[in-house]
Coordinates of N, CA, C and O in Angstrom, one line a residue:
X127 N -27.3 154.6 133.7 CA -26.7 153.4 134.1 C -27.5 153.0 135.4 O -27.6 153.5 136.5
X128 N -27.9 151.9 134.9 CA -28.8 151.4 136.7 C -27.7 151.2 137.8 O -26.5 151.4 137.7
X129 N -28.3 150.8 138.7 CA -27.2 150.9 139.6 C -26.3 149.6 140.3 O -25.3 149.6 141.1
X130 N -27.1 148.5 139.7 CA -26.8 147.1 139.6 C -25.8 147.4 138.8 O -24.8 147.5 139.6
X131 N -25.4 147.8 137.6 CA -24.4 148.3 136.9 C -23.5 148.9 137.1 O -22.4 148.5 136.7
X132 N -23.5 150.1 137.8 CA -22.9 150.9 138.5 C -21.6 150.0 139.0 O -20.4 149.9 138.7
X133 N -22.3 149.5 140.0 CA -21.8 148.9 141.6 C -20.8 147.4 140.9 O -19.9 146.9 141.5
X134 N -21.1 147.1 139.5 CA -20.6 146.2 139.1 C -19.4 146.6 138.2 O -18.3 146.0 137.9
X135 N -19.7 147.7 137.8 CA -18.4 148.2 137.1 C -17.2 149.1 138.1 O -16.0 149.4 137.8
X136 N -18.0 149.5 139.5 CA -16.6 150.2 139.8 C -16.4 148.6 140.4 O -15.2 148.4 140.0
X137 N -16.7 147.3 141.1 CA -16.1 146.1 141.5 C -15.3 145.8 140.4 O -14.2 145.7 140.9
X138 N -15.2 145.7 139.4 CA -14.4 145.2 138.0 C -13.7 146.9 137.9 O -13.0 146.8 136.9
X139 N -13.5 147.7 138.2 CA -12.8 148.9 137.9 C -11.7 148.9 138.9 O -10.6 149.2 138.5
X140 N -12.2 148.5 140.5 CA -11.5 148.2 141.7 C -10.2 147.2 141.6 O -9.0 147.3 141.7
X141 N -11.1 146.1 141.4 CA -10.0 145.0 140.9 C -8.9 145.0 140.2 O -7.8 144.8 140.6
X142 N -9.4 145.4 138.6 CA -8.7 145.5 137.8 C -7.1 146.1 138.1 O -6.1 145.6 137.7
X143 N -7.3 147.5 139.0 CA -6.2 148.6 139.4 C -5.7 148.0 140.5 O -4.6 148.4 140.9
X144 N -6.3 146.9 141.1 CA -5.3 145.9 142.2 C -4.7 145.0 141.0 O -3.5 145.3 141.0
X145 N -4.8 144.4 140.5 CA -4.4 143.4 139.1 C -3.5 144.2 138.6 O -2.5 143.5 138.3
X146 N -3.5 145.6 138.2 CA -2.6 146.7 137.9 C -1.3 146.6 138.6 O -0.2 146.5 138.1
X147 N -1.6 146.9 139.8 CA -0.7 147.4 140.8 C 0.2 146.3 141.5 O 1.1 146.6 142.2
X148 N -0.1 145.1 141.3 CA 0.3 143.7 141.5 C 1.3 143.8 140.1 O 2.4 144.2 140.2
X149 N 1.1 143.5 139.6 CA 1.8 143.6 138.1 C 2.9 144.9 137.8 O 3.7 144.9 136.9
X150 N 2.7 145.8 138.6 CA 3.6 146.8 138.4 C 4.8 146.4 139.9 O 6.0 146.6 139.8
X151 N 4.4 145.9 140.9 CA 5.2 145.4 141.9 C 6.1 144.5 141.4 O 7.3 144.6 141.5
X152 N 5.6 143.6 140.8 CA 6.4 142.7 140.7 C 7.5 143.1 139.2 O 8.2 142.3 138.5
X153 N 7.3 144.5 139.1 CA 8.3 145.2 137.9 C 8.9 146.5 138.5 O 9.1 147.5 137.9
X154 N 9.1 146.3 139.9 CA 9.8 147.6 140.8 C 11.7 147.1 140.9 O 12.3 146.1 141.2
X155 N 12.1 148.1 140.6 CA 13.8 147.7 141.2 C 14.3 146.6 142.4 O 14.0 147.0 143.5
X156 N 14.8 145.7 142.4 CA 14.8 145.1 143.7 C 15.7 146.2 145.1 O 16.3 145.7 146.1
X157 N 15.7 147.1 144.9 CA 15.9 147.7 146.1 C 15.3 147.8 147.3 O 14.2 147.2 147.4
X158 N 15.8 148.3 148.1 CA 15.2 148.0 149.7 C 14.0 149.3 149.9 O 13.3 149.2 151.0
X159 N 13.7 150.6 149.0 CA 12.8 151.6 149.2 C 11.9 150.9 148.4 O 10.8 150.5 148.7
X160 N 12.8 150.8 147.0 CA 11.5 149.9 146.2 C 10.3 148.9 146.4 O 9.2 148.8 145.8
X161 N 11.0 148.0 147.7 CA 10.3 147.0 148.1 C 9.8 147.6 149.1 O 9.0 146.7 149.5
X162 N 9.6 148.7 150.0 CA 8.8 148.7 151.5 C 8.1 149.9 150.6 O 7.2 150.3 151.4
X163 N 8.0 150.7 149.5 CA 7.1 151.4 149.1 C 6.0 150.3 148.3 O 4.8 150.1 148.6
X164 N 6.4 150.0 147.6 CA 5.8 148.8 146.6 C 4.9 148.0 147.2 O 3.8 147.8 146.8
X165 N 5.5 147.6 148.5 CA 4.4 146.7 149.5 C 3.2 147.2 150.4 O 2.4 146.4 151.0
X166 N 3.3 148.8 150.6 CA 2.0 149.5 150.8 C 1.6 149.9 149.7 O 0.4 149.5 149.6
X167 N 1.8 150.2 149.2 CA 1.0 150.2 147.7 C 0.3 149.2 147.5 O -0.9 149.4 147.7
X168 N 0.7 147.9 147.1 CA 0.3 146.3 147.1 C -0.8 146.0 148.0 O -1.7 145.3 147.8
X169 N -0.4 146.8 149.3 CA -1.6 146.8 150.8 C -2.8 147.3 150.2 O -3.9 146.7 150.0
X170 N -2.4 148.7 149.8 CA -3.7 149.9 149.8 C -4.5 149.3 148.4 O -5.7 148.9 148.5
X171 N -3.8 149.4 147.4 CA -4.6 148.8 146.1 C -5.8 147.8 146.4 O -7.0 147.9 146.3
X172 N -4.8 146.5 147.0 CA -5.5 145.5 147.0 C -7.0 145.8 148.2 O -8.1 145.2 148.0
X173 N -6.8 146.6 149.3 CA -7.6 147.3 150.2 C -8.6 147.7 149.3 O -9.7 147.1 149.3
X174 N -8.5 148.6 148.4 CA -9.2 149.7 147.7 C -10.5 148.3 147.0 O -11.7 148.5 147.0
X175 N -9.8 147.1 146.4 CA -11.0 146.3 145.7 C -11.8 145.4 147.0 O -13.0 145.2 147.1
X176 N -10.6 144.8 147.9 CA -11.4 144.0 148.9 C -12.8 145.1 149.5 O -13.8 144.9 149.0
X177 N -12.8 146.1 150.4 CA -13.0 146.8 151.1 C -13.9 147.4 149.8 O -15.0 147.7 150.3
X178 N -14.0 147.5 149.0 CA -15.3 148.2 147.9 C -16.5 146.9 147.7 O -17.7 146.9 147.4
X179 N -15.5 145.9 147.9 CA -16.7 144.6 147.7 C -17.4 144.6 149.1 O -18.5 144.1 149.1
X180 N -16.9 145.1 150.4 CA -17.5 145.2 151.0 C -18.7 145.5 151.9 O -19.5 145.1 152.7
X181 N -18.2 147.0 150.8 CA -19.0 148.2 150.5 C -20.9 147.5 150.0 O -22.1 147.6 150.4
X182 N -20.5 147.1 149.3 CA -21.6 146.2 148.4 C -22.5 145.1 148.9 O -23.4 144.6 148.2
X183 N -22.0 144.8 150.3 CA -22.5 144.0 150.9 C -22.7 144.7 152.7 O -22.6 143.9 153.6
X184 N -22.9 145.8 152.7 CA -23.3 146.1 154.0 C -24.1 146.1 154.2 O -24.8 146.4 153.2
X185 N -24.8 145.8 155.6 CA -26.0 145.6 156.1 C -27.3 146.6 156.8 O -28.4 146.5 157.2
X186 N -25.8 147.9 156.8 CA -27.1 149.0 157.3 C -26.2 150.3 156.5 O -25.2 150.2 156.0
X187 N -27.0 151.4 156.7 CA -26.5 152.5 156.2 C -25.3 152.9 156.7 O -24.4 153.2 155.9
X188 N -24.8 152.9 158.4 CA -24.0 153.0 158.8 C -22.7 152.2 158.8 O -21.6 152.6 159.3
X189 N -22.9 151.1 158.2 CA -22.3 150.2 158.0 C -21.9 150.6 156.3 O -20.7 150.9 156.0
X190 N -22.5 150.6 155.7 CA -22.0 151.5 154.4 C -21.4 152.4 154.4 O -20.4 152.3 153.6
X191 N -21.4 153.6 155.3 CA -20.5 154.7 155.2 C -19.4 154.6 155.9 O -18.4 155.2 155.6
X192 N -19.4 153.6 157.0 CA -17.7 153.1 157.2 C -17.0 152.5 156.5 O -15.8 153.0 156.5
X193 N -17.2 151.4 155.7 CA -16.8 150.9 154.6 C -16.2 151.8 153.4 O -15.2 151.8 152.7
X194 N -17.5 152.6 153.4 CA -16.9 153.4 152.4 C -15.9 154.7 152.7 O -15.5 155.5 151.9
X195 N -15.7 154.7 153.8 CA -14.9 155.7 154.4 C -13.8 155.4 154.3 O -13.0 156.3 154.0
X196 N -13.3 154.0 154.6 CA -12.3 153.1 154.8 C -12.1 153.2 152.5 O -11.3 154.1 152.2
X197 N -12.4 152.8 151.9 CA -12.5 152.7 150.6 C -11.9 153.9 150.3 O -10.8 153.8 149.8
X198 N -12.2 155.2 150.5 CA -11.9 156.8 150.5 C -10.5 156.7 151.0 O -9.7 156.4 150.0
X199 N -10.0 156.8 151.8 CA -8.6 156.5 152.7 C -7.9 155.7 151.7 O -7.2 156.4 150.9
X200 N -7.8 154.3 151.4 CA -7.1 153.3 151.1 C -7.1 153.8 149.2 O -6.1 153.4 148.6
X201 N -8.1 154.5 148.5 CA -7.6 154.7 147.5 C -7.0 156.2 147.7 O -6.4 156.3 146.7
X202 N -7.0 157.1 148.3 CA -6.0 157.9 148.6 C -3.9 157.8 149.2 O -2.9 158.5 149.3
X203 N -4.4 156.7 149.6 CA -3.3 155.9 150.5 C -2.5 155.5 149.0 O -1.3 155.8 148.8
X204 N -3.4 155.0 148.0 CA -2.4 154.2 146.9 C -2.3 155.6 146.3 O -1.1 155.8 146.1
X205 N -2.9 156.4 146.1 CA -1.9 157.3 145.0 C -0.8 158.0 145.7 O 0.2 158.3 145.1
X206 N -1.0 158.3 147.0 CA 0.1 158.5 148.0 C 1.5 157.9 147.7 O 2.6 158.6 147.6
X207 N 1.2 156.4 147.4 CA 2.4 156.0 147.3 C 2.9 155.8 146.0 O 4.0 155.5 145.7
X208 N 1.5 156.0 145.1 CA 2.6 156.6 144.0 C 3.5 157.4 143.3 O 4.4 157.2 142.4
X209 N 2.8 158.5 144.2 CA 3.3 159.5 144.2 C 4.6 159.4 144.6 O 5.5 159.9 144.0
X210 N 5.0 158.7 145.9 CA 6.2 158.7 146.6 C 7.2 158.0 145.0 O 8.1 158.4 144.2
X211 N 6.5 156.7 145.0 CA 7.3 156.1 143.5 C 8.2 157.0 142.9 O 9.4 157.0 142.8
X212 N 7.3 158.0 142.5 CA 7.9 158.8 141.1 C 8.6 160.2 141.1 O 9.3 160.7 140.3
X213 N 8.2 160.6 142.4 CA 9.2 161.9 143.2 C 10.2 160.9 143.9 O 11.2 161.6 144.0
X214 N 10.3 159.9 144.3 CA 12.0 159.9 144.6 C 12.3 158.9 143.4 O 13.3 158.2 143.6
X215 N 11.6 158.7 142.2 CA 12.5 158.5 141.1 C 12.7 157.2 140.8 O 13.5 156.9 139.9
X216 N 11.8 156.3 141.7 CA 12.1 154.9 141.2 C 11.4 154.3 140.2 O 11.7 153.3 139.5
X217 N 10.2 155.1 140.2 CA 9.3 154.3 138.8 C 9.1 156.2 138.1 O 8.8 157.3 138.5
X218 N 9.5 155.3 136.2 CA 8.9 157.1 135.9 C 7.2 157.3 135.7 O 6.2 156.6 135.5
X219 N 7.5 158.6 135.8 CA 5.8 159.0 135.9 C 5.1 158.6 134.8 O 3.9 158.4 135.0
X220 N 5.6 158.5 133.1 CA 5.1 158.0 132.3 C 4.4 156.6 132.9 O 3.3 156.2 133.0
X221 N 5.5 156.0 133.1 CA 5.0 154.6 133.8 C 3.5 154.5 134.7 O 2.9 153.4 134.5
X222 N 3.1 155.1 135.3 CA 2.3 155.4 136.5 C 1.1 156.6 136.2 O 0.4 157.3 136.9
X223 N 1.3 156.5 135.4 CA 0.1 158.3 134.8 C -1.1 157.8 134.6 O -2.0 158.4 135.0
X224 N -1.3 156.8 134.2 CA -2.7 155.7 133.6 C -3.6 155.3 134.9 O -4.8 155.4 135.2
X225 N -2.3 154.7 135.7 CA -2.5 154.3 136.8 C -3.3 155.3 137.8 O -4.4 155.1 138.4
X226 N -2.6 156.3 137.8 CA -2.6 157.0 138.9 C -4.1 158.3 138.4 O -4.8 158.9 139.2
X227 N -4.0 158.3 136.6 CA -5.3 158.8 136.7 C -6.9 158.0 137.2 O -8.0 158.5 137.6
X228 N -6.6 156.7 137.0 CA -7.8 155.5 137.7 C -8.1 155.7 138.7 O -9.3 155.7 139.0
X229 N -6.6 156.0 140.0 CA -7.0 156.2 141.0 C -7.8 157.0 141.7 O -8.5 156.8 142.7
X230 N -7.3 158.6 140.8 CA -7.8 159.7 140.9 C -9.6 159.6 140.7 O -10.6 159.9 141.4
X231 N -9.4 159.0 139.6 CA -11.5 159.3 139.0 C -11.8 158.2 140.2 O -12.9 158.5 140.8
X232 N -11.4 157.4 140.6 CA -12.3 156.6 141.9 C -12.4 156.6 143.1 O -13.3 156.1 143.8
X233 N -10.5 157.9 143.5 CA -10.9 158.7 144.5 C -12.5 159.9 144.6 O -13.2 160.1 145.6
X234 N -12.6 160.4 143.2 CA -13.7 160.7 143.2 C -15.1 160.6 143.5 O -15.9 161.1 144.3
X235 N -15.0 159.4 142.4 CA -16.2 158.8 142.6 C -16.8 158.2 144.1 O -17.9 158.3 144.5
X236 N -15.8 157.6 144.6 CA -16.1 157.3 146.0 C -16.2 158.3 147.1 O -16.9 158.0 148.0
X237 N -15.6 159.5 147.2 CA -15.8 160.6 148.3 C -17.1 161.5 147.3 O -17.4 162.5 148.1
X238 N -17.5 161.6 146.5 CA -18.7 161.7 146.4 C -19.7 161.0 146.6 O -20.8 161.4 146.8
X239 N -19.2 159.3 146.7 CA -20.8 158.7 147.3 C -20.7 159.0 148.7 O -21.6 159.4 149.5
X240 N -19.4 158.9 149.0 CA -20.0 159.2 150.4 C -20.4 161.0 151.1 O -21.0 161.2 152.1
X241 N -19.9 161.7 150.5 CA -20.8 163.2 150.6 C -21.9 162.7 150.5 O -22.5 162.9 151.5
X242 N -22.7 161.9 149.4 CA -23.7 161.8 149.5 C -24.5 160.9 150.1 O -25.7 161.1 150.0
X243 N -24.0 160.0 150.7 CA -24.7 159.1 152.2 C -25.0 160.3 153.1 O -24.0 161.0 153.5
X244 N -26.4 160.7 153.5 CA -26.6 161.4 154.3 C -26.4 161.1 156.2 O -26.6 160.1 156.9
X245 N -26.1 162.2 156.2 CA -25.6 161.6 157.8 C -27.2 161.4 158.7 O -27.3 161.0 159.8
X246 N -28.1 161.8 158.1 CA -28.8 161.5 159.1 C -29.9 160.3 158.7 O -30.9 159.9 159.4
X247 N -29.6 159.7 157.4 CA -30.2 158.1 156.9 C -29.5 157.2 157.7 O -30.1 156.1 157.7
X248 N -28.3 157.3 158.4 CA -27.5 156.1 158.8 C -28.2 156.2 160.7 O -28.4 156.9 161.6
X249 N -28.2 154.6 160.0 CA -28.9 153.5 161.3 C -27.8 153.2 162.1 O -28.0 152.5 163.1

């Protein structure tokens, strides 16, 4: 996969799981945990696609690896709070398994690019 490609499918892979996670909000209990967990979630998700488009447009190496560091955090941040979801019981984990494996492979995939930004290419 070239890397024009690459960079184009995790942007459409990013989004999509904000589009996900938007759609699963607006299908949370109207409870008062429901709603202040739901809405960092809503934060971080939507973080995870803004903040990867960002990614894509940096201007120096160093500027790439903060972005992408920030990207690493914020899709960590969302499975966090999925996790909280489904351990105290308000969404079932069937519900969130799909979800939360997306997050995982892009937790991946992102703290591997950035292992691989070398620290001493950044400007």
């Amino acid at each position: 996969m070239e890397k024009v490609e690459f960079v184009q499918q995790m942007q459409r892979r990013t989004k999509d799981m904000a589009l996900r996670v938007i759609r699963l909000f607006r299908s949370l209990p109207k409870t008062d945990e429901a709603r202040v967990i739901g809405r960092q979630l809503l934060r971080s998700a939507t973080a995870v696609a803004a903040n990867y488009r960002a990614v894509c447009r940096a201007r120096s190496q160093a500027e790439y690896f903060a972005k992408l560091s920030i990207v690493v955090e914020e899709t960590d941040e969302t499975l966090f709070w999925m996790e909280l979801l489904t351990e105290a019981e308000i969404v079932p984990v069937v519900k969130l398994q799909n979800l939360m494996t997306e997050a995982t492979e892009l937790l991946s995939i992102f703290s591997t690019a950035r292992k691989n930004t070398s620290t001493d290419k950044r400007s």
